[in-house]
GROMACS .gro file of C-alpha atoms in nm:
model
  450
    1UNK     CA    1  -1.417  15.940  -8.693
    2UNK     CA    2  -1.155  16.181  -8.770
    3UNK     CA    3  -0.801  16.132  -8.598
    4UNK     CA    4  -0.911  15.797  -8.475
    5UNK     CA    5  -0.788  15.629  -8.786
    6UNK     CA    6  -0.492  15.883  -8.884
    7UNK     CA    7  -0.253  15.571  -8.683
    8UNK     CA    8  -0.320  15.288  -8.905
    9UNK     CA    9   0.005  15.282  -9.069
   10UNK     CA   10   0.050  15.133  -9.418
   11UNK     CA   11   0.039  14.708  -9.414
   12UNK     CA   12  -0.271  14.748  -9.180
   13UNK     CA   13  -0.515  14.495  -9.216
   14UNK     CA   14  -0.901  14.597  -9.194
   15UNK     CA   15  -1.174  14.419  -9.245
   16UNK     CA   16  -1.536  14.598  -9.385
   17UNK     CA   17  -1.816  14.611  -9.129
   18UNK     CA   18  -2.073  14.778  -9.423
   19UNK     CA   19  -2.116  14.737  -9.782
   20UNK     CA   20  -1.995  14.989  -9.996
   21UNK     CA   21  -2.044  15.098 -10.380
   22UNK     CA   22  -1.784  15.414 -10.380
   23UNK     CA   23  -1.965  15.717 -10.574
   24UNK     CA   24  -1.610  15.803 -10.780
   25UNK     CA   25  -1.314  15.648 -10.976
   26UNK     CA   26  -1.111  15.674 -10.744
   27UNK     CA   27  -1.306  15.481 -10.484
   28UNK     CA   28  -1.276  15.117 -10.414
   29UNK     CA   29  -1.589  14.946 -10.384
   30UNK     CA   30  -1.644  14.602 -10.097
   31UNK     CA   31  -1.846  14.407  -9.948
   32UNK     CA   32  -1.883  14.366  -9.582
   33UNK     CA   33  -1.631  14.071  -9.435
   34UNK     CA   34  -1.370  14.185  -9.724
   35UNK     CA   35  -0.999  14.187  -9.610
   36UNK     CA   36  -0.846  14.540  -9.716
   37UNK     CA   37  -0.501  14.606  -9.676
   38UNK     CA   38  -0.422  14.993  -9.589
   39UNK     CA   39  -0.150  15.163  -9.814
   40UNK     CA   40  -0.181  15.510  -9.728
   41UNK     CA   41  -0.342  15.802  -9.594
   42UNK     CA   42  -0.498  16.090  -9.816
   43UNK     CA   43  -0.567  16.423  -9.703
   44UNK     CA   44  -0.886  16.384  -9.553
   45UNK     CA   45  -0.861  16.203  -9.234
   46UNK     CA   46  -1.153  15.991  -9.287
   47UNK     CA   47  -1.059  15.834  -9.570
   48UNK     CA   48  -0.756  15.578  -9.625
   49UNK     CA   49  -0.577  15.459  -9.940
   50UNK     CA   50  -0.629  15.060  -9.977
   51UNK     CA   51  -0.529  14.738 -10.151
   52UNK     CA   52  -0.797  14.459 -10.197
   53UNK     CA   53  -0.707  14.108 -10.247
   54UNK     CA   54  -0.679  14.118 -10.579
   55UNK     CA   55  -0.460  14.420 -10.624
   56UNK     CA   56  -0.707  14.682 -10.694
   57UNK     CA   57  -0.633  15.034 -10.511
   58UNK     CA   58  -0.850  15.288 -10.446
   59UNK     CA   59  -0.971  15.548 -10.135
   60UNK     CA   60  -1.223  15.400  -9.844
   61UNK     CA   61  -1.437  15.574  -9.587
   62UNK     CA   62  -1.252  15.492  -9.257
   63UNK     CA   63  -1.603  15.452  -9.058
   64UNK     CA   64  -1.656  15.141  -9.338
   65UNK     CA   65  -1.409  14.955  -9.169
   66UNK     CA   66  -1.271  14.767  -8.881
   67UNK     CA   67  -0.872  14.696  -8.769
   68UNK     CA   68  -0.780  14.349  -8.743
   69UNK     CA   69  -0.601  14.254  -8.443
   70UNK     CA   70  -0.451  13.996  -8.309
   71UNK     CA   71  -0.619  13.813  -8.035
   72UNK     CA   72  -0.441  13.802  -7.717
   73UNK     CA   73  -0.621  13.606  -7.462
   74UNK     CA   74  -0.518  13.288  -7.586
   75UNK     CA   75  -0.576  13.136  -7.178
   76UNK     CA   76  -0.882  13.267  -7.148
   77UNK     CA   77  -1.090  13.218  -7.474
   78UNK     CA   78  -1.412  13.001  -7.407
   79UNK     CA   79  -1.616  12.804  -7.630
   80UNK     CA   80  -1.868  12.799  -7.372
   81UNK     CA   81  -1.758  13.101  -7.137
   82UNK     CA   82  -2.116  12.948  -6.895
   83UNK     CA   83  -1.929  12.661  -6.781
   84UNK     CA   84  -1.833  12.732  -6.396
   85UNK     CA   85  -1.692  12.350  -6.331
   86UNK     CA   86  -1.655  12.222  -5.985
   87UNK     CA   87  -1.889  12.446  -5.813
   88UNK     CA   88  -2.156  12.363  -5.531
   89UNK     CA   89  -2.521  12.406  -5.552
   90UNK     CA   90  -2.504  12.744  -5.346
   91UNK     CA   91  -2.228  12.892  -5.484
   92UNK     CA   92  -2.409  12.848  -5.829
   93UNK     CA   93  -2.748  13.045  -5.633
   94UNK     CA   94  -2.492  13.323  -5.493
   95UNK     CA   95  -2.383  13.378  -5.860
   96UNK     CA   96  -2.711  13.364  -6.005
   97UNK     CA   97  -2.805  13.662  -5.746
   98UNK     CA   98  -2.934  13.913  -5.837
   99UNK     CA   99  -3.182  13.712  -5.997
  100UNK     CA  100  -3.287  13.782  -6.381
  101UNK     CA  101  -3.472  13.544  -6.529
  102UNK     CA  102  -3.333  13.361  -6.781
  103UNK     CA  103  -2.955  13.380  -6.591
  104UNK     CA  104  -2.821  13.067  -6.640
  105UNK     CA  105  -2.484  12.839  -6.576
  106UNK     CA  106  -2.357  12.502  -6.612
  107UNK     CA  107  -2.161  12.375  -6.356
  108UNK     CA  108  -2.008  11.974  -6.262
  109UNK     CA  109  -2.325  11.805  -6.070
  110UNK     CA  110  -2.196  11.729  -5.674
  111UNK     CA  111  -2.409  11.455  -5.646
  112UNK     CA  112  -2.395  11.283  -5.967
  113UNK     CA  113  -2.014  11.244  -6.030
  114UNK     CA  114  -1.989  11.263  -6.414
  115UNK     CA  115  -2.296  11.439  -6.514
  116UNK     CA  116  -2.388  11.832  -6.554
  117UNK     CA  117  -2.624  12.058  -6.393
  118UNK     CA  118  -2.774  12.324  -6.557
  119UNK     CA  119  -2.883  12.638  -6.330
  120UNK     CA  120  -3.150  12.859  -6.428
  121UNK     CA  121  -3.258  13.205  -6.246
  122UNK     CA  122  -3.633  13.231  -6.310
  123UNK     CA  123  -3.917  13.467  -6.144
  124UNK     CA  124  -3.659  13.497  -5.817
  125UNK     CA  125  -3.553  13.152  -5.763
  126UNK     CA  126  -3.277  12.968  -5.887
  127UNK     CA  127  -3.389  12.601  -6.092
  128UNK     CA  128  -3.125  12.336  -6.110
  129UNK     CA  129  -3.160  12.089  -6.373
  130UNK     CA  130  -2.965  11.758  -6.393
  131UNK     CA  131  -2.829  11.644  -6.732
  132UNK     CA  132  -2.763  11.334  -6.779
  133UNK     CA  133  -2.513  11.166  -6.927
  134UNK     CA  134  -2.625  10.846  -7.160
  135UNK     CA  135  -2.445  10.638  -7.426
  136UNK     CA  136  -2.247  10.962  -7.497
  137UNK     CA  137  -2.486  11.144  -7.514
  138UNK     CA  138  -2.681  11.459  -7.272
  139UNK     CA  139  -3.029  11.517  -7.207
  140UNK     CA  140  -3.210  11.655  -6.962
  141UNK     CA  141  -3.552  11.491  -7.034
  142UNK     CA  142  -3.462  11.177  -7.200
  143UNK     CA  143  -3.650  11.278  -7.512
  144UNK     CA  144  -3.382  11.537  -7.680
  145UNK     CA  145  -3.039  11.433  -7.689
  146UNK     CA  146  -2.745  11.640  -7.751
  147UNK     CA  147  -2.355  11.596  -7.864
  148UNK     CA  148  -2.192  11.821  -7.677
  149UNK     CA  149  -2.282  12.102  -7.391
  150UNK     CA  150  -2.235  12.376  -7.592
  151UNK     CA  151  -2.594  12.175  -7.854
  152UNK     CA  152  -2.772  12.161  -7.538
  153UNK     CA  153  -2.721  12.542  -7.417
  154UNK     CA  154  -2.784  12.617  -7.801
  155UNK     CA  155  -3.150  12.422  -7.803
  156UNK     CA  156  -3.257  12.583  -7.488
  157UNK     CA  157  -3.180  12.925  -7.548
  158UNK     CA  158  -3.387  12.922  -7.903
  159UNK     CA  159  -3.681  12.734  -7.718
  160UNK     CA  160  -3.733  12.665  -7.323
  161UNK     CA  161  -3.877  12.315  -7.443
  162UNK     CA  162  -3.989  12.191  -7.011
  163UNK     CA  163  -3.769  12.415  -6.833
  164UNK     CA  164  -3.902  12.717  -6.643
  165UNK     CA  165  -3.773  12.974  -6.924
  166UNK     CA  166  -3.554  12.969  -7.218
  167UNK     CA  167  -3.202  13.040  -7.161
  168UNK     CA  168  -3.140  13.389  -7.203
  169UNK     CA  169  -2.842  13.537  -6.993
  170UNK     CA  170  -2.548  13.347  -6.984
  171UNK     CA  171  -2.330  13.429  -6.628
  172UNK     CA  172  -1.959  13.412  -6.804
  173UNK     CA  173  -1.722  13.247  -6.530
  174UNK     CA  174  -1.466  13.558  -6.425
  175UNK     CA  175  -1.151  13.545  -6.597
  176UNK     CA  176  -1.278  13.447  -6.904
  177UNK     CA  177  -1.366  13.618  -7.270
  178UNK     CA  178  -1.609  13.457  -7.495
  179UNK     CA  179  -1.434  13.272  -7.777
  180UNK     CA  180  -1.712  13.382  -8.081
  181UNK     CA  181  -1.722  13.747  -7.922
  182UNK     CA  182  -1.369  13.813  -7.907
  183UNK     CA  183  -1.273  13.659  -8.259
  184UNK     CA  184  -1.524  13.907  -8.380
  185UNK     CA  185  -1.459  14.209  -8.159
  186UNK     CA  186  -1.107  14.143  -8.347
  187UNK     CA  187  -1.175  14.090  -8.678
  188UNK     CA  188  -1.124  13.741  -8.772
  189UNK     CA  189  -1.481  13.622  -8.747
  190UNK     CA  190  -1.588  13.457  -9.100
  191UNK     CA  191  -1.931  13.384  -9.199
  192UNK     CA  192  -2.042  13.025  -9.239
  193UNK     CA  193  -2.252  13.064  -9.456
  194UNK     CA  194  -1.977  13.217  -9.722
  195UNK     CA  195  -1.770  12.896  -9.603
  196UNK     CA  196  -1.834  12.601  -9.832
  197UNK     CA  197  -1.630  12.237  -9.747
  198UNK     CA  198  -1.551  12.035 -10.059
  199UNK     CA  199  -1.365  11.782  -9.973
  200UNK     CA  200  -1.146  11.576  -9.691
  201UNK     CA  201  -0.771  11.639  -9.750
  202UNK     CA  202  -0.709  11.528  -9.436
  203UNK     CA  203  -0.760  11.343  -9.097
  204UNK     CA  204  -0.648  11.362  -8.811
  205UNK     CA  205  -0.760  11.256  -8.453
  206UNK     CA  206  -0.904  11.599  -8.337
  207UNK     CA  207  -1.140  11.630  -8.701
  208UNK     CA  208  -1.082  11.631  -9.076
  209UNK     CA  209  -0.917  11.886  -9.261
  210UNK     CA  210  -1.108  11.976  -9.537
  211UNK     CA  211  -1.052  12.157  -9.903
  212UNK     CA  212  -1.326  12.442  -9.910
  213UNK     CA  213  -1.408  12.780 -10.087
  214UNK     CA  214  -1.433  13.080  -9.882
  215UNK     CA  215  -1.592  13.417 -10.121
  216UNK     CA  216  -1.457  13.251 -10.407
  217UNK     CA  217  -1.106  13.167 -10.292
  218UNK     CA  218  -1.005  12.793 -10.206
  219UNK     CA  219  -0.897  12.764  -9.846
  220UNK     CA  220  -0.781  12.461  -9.611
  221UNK     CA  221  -1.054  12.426  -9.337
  222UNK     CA  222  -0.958  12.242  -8.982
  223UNK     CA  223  -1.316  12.129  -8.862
  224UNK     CA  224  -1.285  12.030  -8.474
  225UNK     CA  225  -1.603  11.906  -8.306
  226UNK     CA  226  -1.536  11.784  -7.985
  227UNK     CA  227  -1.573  12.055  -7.687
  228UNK     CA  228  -1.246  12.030  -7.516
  229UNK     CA  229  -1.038  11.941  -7.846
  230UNK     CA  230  -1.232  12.246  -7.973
  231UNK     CA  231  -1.156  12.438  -7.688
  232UNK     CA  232  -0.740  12.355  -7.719
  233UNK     CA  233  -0.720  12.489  -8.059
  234UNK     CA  234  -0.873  12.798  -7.982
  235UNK     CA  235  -0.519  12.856  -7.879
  236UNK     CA  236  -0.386  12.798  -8.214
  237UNK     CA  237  -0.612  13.014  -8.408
  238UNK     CA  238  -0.554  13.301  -8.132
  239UNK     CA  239  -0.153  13.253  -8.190
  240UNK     CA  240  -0.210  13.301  -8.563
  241UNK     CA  241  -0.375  13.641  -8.505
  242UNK     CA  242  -0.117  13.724  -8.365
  243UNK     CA  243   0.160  13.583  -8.666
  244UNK     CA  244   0.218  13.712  -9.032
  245UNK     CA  245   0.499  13.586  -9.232
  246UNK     CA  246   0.548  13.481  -9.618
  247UNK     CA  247   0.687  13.111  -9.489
  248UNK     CA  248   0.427  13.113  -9.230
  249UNK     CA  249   0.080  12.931  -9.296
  250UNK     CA  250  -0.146  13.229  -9.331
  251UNK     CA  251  -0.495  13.204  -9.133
  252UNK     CA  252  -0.803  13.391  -9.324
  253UNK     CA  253  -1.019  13.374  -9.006
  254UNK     CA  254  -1.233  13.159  -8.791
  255UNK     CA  255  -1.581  12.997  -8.733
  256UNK     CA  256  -1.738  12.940  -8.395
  257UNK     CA  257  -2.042  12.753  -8.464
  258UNK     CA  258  -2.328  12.723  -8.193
  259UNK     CA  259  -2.363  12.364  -8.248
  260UNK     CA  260  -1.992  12.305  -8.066
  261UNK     CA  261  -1.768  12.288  -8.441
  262UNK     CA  262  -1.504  12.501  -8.462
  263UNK     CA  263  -1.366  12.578  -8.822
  264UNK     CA  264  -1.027  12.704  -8.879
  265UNK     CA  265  -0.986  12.859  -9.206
  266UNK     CA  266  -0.614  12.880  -9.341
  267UNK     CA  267  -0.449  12.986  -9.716
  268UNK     CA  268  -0.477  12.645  -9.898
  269UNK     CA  269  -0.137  12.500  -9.997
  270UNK     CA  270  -0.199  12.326 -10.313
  271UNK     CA  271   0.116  12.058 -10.273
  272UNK     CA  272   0.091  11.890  -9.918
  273UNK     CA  273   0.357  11.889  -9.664
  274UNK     CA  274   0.687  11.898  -9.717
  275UNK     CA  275   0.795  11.539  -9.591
  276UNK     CA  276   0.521  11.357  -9.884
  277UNK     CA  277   0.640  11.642 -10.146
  278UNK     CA  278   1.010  11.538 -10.060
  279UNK     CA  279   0.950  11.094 -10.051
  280UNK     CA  280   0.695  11.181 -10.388
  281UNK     CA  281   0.943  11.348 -10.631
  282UNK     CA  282   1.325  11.278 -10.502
  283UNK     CA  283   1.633  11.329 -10.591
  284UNK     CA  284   1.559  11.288 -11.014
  285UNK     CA  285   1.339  11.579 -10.933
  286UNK     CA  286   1.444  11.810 -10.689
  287UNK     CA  287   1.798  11.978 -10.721
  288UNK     CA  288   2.014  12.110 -10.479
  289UNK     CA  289   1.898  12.479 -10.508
  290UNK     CA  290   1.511  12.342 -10.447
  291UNK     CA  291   1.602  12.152 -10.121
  292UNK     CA  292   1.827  12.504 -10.024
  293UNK     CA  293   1.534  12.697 -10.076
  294UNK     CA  294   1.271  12.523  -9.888
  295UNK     CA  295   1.578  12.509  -9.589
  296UNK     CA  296   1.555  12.907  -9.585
  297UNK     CA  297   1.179  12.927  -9.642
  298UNK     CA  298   1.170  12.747  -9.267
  299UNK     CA  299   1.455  12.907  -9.147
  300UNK     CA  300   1.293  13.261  -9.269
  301UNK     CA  301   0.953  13.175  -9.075
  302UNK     CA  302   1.152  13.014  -8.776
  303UNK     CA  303   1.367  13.385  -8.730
  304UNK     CA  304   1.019  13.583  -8.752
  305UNK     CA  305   0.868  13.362  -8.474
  306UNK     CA  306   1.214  13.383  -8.313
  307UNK     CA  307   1.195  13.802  -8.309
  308UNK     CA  308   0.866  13.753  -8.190
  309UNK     CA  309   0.912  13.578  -7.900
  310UNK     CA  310   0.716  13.223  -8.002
  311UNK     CA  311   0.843  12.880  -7.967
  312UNK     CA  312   0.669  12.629  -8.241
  313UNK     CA  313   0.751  12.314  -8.022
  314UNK     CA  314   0.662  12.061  -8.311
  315UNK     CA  315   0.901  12.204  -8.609
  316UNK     CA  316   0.935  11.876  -8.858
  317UNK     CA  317   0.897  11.850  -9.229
  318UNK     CA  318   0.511  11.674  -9.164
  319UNK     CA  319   0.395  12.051  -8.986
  320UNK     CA  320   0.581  12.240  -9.310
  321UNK     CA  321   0.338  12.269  -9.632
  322UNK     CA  322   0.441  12.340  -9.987
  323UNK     CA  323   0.243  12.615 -10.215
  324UNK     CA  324   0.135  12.588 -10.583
  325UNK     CA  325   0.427  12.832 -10.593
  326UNK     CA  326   0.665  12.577 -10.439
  327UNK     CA  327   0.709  12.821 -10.154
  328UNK     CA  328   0.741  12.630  -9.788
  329UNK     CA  329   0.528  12.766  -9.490
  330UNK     CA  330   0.510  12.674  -9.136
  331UNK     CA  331   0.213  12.514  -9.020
  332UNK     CA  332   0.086  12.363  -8.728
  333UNK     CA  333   0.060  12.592  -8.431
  334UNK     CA  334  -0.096  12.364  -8.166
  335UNK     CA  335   0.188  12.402  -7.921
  336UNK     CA  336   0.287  12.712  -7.965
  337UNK     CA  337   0.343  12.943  -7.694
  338UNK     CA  338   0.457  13.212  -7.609
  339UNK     CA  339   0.899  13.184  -7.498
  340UNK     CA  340   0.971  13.045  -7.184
  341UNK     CA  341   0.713  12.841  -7.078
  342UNK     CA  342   0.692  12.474  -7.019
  343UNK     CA  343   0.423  12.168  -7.127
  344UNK     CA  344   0.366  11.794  -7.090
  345UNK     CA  345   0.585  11.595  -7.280
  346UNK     CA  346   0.389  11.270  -7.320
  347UNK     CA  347   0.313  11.327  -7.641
  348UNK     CA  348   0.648  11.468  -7.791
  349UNK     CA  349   0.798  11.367  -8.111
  350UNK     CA  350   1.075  11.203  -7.951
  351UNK     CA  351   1.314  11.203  -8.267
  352UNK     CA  352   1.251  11.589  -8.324
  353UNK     CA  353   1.263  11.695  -7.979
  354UNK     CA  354   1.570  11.872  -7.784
  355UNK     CA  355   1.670  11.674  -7.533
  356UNK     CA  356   1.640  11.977  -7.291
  357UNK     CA  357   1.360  11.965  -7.388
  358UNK     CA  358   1.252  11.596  -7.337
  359UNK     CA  359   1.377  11.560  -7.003
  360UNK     CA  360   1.313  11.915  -6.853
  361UNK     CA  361   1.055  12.055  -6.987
  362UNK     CA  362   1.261  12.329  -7.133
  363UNK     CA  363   1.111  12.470  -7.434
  364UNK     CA  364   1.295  12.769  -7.631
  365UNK     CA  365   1.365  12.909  -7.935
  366UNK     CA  366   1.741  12.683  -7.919
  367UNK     CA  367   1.533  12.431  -7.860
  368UNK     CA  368   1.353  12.504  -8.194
  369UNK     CA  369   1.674  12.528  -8.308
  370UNK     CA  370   1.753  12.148  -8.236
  371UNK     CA  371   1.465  12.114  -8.426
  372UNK     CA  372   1.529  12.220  -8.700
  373UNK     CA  373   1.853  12.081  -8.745
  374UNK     CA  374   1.648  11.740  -8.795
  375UNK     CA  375   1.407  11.908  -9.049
  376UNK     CA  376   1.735  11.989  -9.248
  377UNK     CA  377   1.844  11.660  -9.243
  378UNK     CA  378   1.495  11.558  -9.367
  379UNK     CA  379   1.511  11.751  -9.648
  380UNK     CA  380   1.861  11.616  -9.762
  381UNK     CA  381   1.755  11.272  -9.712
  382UNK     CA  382   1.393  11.342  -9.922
  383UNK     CA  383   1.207  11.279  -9.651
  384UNK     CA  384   1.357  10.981  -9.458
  385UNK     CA  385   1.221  10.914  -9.093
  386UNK     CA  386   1.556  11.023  -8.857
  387UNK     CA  387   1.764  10.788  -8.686
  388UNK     CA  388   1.710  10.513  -8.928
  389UNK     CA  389   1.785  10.152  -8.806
  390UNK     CA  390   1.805  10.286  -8.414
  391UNK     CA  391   1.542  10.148  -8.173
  392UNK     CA  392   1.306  10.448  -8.063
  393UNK     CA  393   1.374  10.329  -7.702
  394UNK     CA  394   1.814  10.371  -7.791
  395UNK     CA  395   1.768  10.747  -7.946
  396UNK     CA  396   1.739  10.954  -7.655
  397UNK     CA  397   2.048  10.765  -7.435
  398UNK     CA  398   2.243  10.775  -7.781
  399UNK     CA  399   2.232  11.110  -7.853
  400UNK     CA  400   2.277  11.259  -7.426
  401UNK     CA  401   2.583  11.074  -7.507
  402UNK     CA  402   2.684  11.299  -7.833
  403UNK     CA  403   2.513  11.103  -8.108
  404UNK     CA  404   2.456  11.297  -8.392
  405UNK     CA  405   2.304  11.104  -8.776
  406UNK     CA  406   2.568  11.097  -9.047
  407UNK     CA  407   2.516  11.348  -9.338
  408UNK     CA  408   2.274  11.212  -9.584
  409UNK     CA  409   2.395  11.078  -9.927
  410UNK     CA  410   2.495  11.420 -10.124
  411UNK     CA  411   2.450  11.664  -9.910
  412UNK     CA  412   2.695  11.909  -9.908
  413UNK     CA  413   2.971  11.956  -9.625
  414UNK     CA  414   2.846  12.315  -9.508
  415UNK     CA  415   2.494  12.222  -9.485
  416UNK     CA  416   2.603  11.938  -9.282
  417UNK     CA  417   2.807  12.132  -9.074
  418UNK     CA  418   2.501  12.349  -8.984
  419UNK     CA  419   2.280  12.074  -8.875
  420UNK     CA  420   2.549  11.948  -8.674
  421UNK     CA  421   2.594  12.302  -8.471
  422UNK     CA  422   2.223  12.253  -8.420
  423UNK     CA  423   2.249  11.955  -8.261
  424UNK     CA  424   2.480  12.049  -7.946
  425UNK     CA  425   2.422  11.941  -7.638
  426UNK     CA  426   2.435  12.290  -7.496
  427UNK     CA  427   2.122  12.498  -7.610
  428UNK     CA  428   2.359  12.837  -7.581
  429UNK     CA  429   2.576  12.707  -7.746
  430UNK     CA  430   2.338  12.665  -8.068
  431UNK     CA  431   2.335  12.940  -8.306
  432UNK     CA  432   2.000  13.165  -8.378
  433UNK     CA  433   1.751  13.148  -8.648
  434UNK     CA  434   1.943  13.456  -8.783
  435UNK     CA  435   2.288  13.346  -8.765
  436UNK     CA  436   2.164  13.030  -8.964
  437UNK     CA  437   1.970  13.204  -9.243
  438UNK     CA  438   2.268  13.461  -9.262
  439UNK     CA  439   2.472  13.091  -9.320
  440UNK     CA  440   2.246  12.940  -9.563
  441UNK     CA  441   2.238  13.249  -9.797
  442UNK     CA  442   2.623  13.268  -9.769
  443UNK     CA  443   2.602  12.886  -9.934
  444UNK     CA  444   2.311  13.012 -10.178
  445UNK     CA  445   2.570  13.313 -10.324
  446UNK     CA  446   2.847  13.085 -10.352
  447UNK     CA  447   2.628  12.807 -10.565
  448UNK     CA  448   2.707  12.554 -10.374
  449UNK     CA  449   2.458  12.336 -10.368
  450UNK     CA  450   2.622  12.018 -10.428
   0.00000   0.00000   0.00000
């Protein structure tokens, strides 16, 4: 292993593939799936200097352990990597050839409009088996009935229960990577069986979001069970590889289960999101210099993602959550994408939303910008909805024509004078993430918070 490891600079995350006790003092002990932070090399090349989660140093064996990386193939992640879509009969055969029994696909049936076909290579012939769709559910014999594709290939491949052989091969459709494999291949893989769910903290309409414990630490769980919402926030969890920030909403790692859930295992942030912590305590409570700081804890997270070359597309108080620490972190990656690229906007946030944005299609970090300018105003208002007293319908017209909210009651002039340069018309014309946190700590030095 020597010289393989010698370019892990310090900050590296690893995580342990073995077990190990150390045999000195200055060793530090793990256990496999532990997160280790390198800090240093030492003078043998196959050992590193390392942090563990808990702040104890010592050396590690560099064949213990594994570098975490950041998953890049966001597009092409499958849950079920088998699942060839519109495809004919014979074009299923031809990519069943050579045949290996126990090769198998699922493809869209041709004749049945609606239902599935599973194709099986077995002992040189290729067996096509309609599932059916019923009351929500699939079966292919009417006696076992599954929730999802990705049950059904899961049943068959542990038993071949009527079909000609178990399921044994799966033929991945070209141009894709398969979701479980890569997660692990990149070190973010957590065991389920370390992963136990508490309670609901949340719900929304793709799953719950649940309090859990994770090796002893308490974690926020997203728990997603439906195949193709399932299959959209593979995205997510993919972007967050790829993310680390002190104001951004750290994920540990994620489950792919064979039963079709997908768990998403974030840092748990003890006090909610920002826009309930805000209407919950108000102004009696929270002082100017609170409400500043939680404006450059977003602004902070919003210049990393900025340098990085990510666009959030959904920045409001709601997707920002507040630590035990009182420290404010961006959450919710769901649309997140890489600069420069464009998305249906159906389902936008209308009130949040750049109207460059709205009526293009043009997502960028200015737009963020826009953004974020109503977040501010959020915050100075503790957590009132924007636009108060205008018709949904009258927001968009109002502001194309140069609209902008009045300055909530008490917030200060210069703060007011930022979210208004956020809110031009002309996305150039909008300043950067930096230029704004560079503005914001100006007002912190002067104490002028009110």
């Amino acid at each position: 292993m020597s010289g393989i490891q010698t370019s892990w600079p310090p900050g590296t995350e690893c995580v342990a593939k073995y077990n190990f006790q150390g045999t000195t003092e200055q060793d530090l002990p793990f256990s496999k799936g532990d997160v280790l932070t390198i800090i240093g090399v030492t003078k043998d090349p196959n050992w590193y200097k390392a942090r563990n989660p808990v702040g104890r140093e010592g050396a590690i064996p560099a064949n213990y352990v594994q570098k975490r990386e950041g998953v890049k193939s966001g597009g092409k992640l499958s849950l079920m990597p088998w699942f060839h879509g519109k495809i004919t009969r014979e074009q299923a055969e031809r990519l069943l050839y050579p045949p290996e029994t126990g090769l198998f696909l699922v493809r869209e049936s041709t004749n049945y409009p609606g239902d599935y076909t599973l194709c099986v290579s077995c002992e040189g012939k290729v067996e096509h088996y309609r599932i059916i769709y019923h009351n929500g559910k699939l079966s292919i014999d009417e006696e076992e009935y599954f929730q999802n594709l990705m049950q059904l290939v899961e049943h068959y491949t542990k038993d071949a229960d009527g079909l000609c052989t178990r399921l044994i091969n799966p033929k991945v459709m070209e141009g894709t990577v398969a979701a479980k494999d890569e997660f692990s291949r990149s070190g973010w893989a957590l065991n389920r069986k370390e992963l136990q769910l508490r309670k609901i903290i949340g719900k929304g309409e793709f799953g719950d979001v649940m309090e859990g414990d994770y090796r002893g630490t308490k974690v926020a769980v997203k728990c997603i069970k439906h195949d193709a919402t399932a299959q959209a926030f593979l995205a997510e969890a993919s972007v967050m590889t790829q993310l680390r920030h002190n104001n951004l909403v750290q994920l540990l790692g994620v489950i792919v289960e064979e039963k079709g859930i997908l768990y998403i295992v974030t840092e748990y942030m003890a006090k909610g999101s920002l826009v309930d912590y805000l209407r919950s305590r108000g102004r009696t409570v929270l002082g100017g210099d609170c409400l500043l700081k939680f404006s450059l804890d977003v602004c902070e997270a919003m210049e990393y993602l900025e340098a990085n070359n990510f666009v959030h597309r959904d920045l409001a108080a709601r997707n920002v959550l507040v630590s035990d620490e009182n420290i404010a972190k961006v959450s919710d990656f769901g649309l997140t994408k890489e600069a420069s690229s464009t998305q249906d906007t159906a389902k936008l946030p209308v009130k949040w939303t750049a109207p460059e944005a709205l009526r293009e299609k043009k997502f960028s970090t200015k737009s963020d910008v826009w953004s974020y300018g109503i977040l501010l105003w959020e915050i100075y208002s503790f957590g009132r909805v924007p636009y108060p007293r205008i018709p949904l319908k009258d927001v968009v017209p109002r502001v194309e024509k140069g609209y902008k909210m009045d300055p909530p009651d008490g917030c200060p002039p210069m703060v007011y004078d930022i979210m208004k340069q956020c809110w031009n018309l002309d996305p150039v014309a909008r300043p950067s993430f930096r230029l704004l946190r560079e503005r914001l700590q100006q007002i912190r030095a002067k104490d002028i918070y009110l």
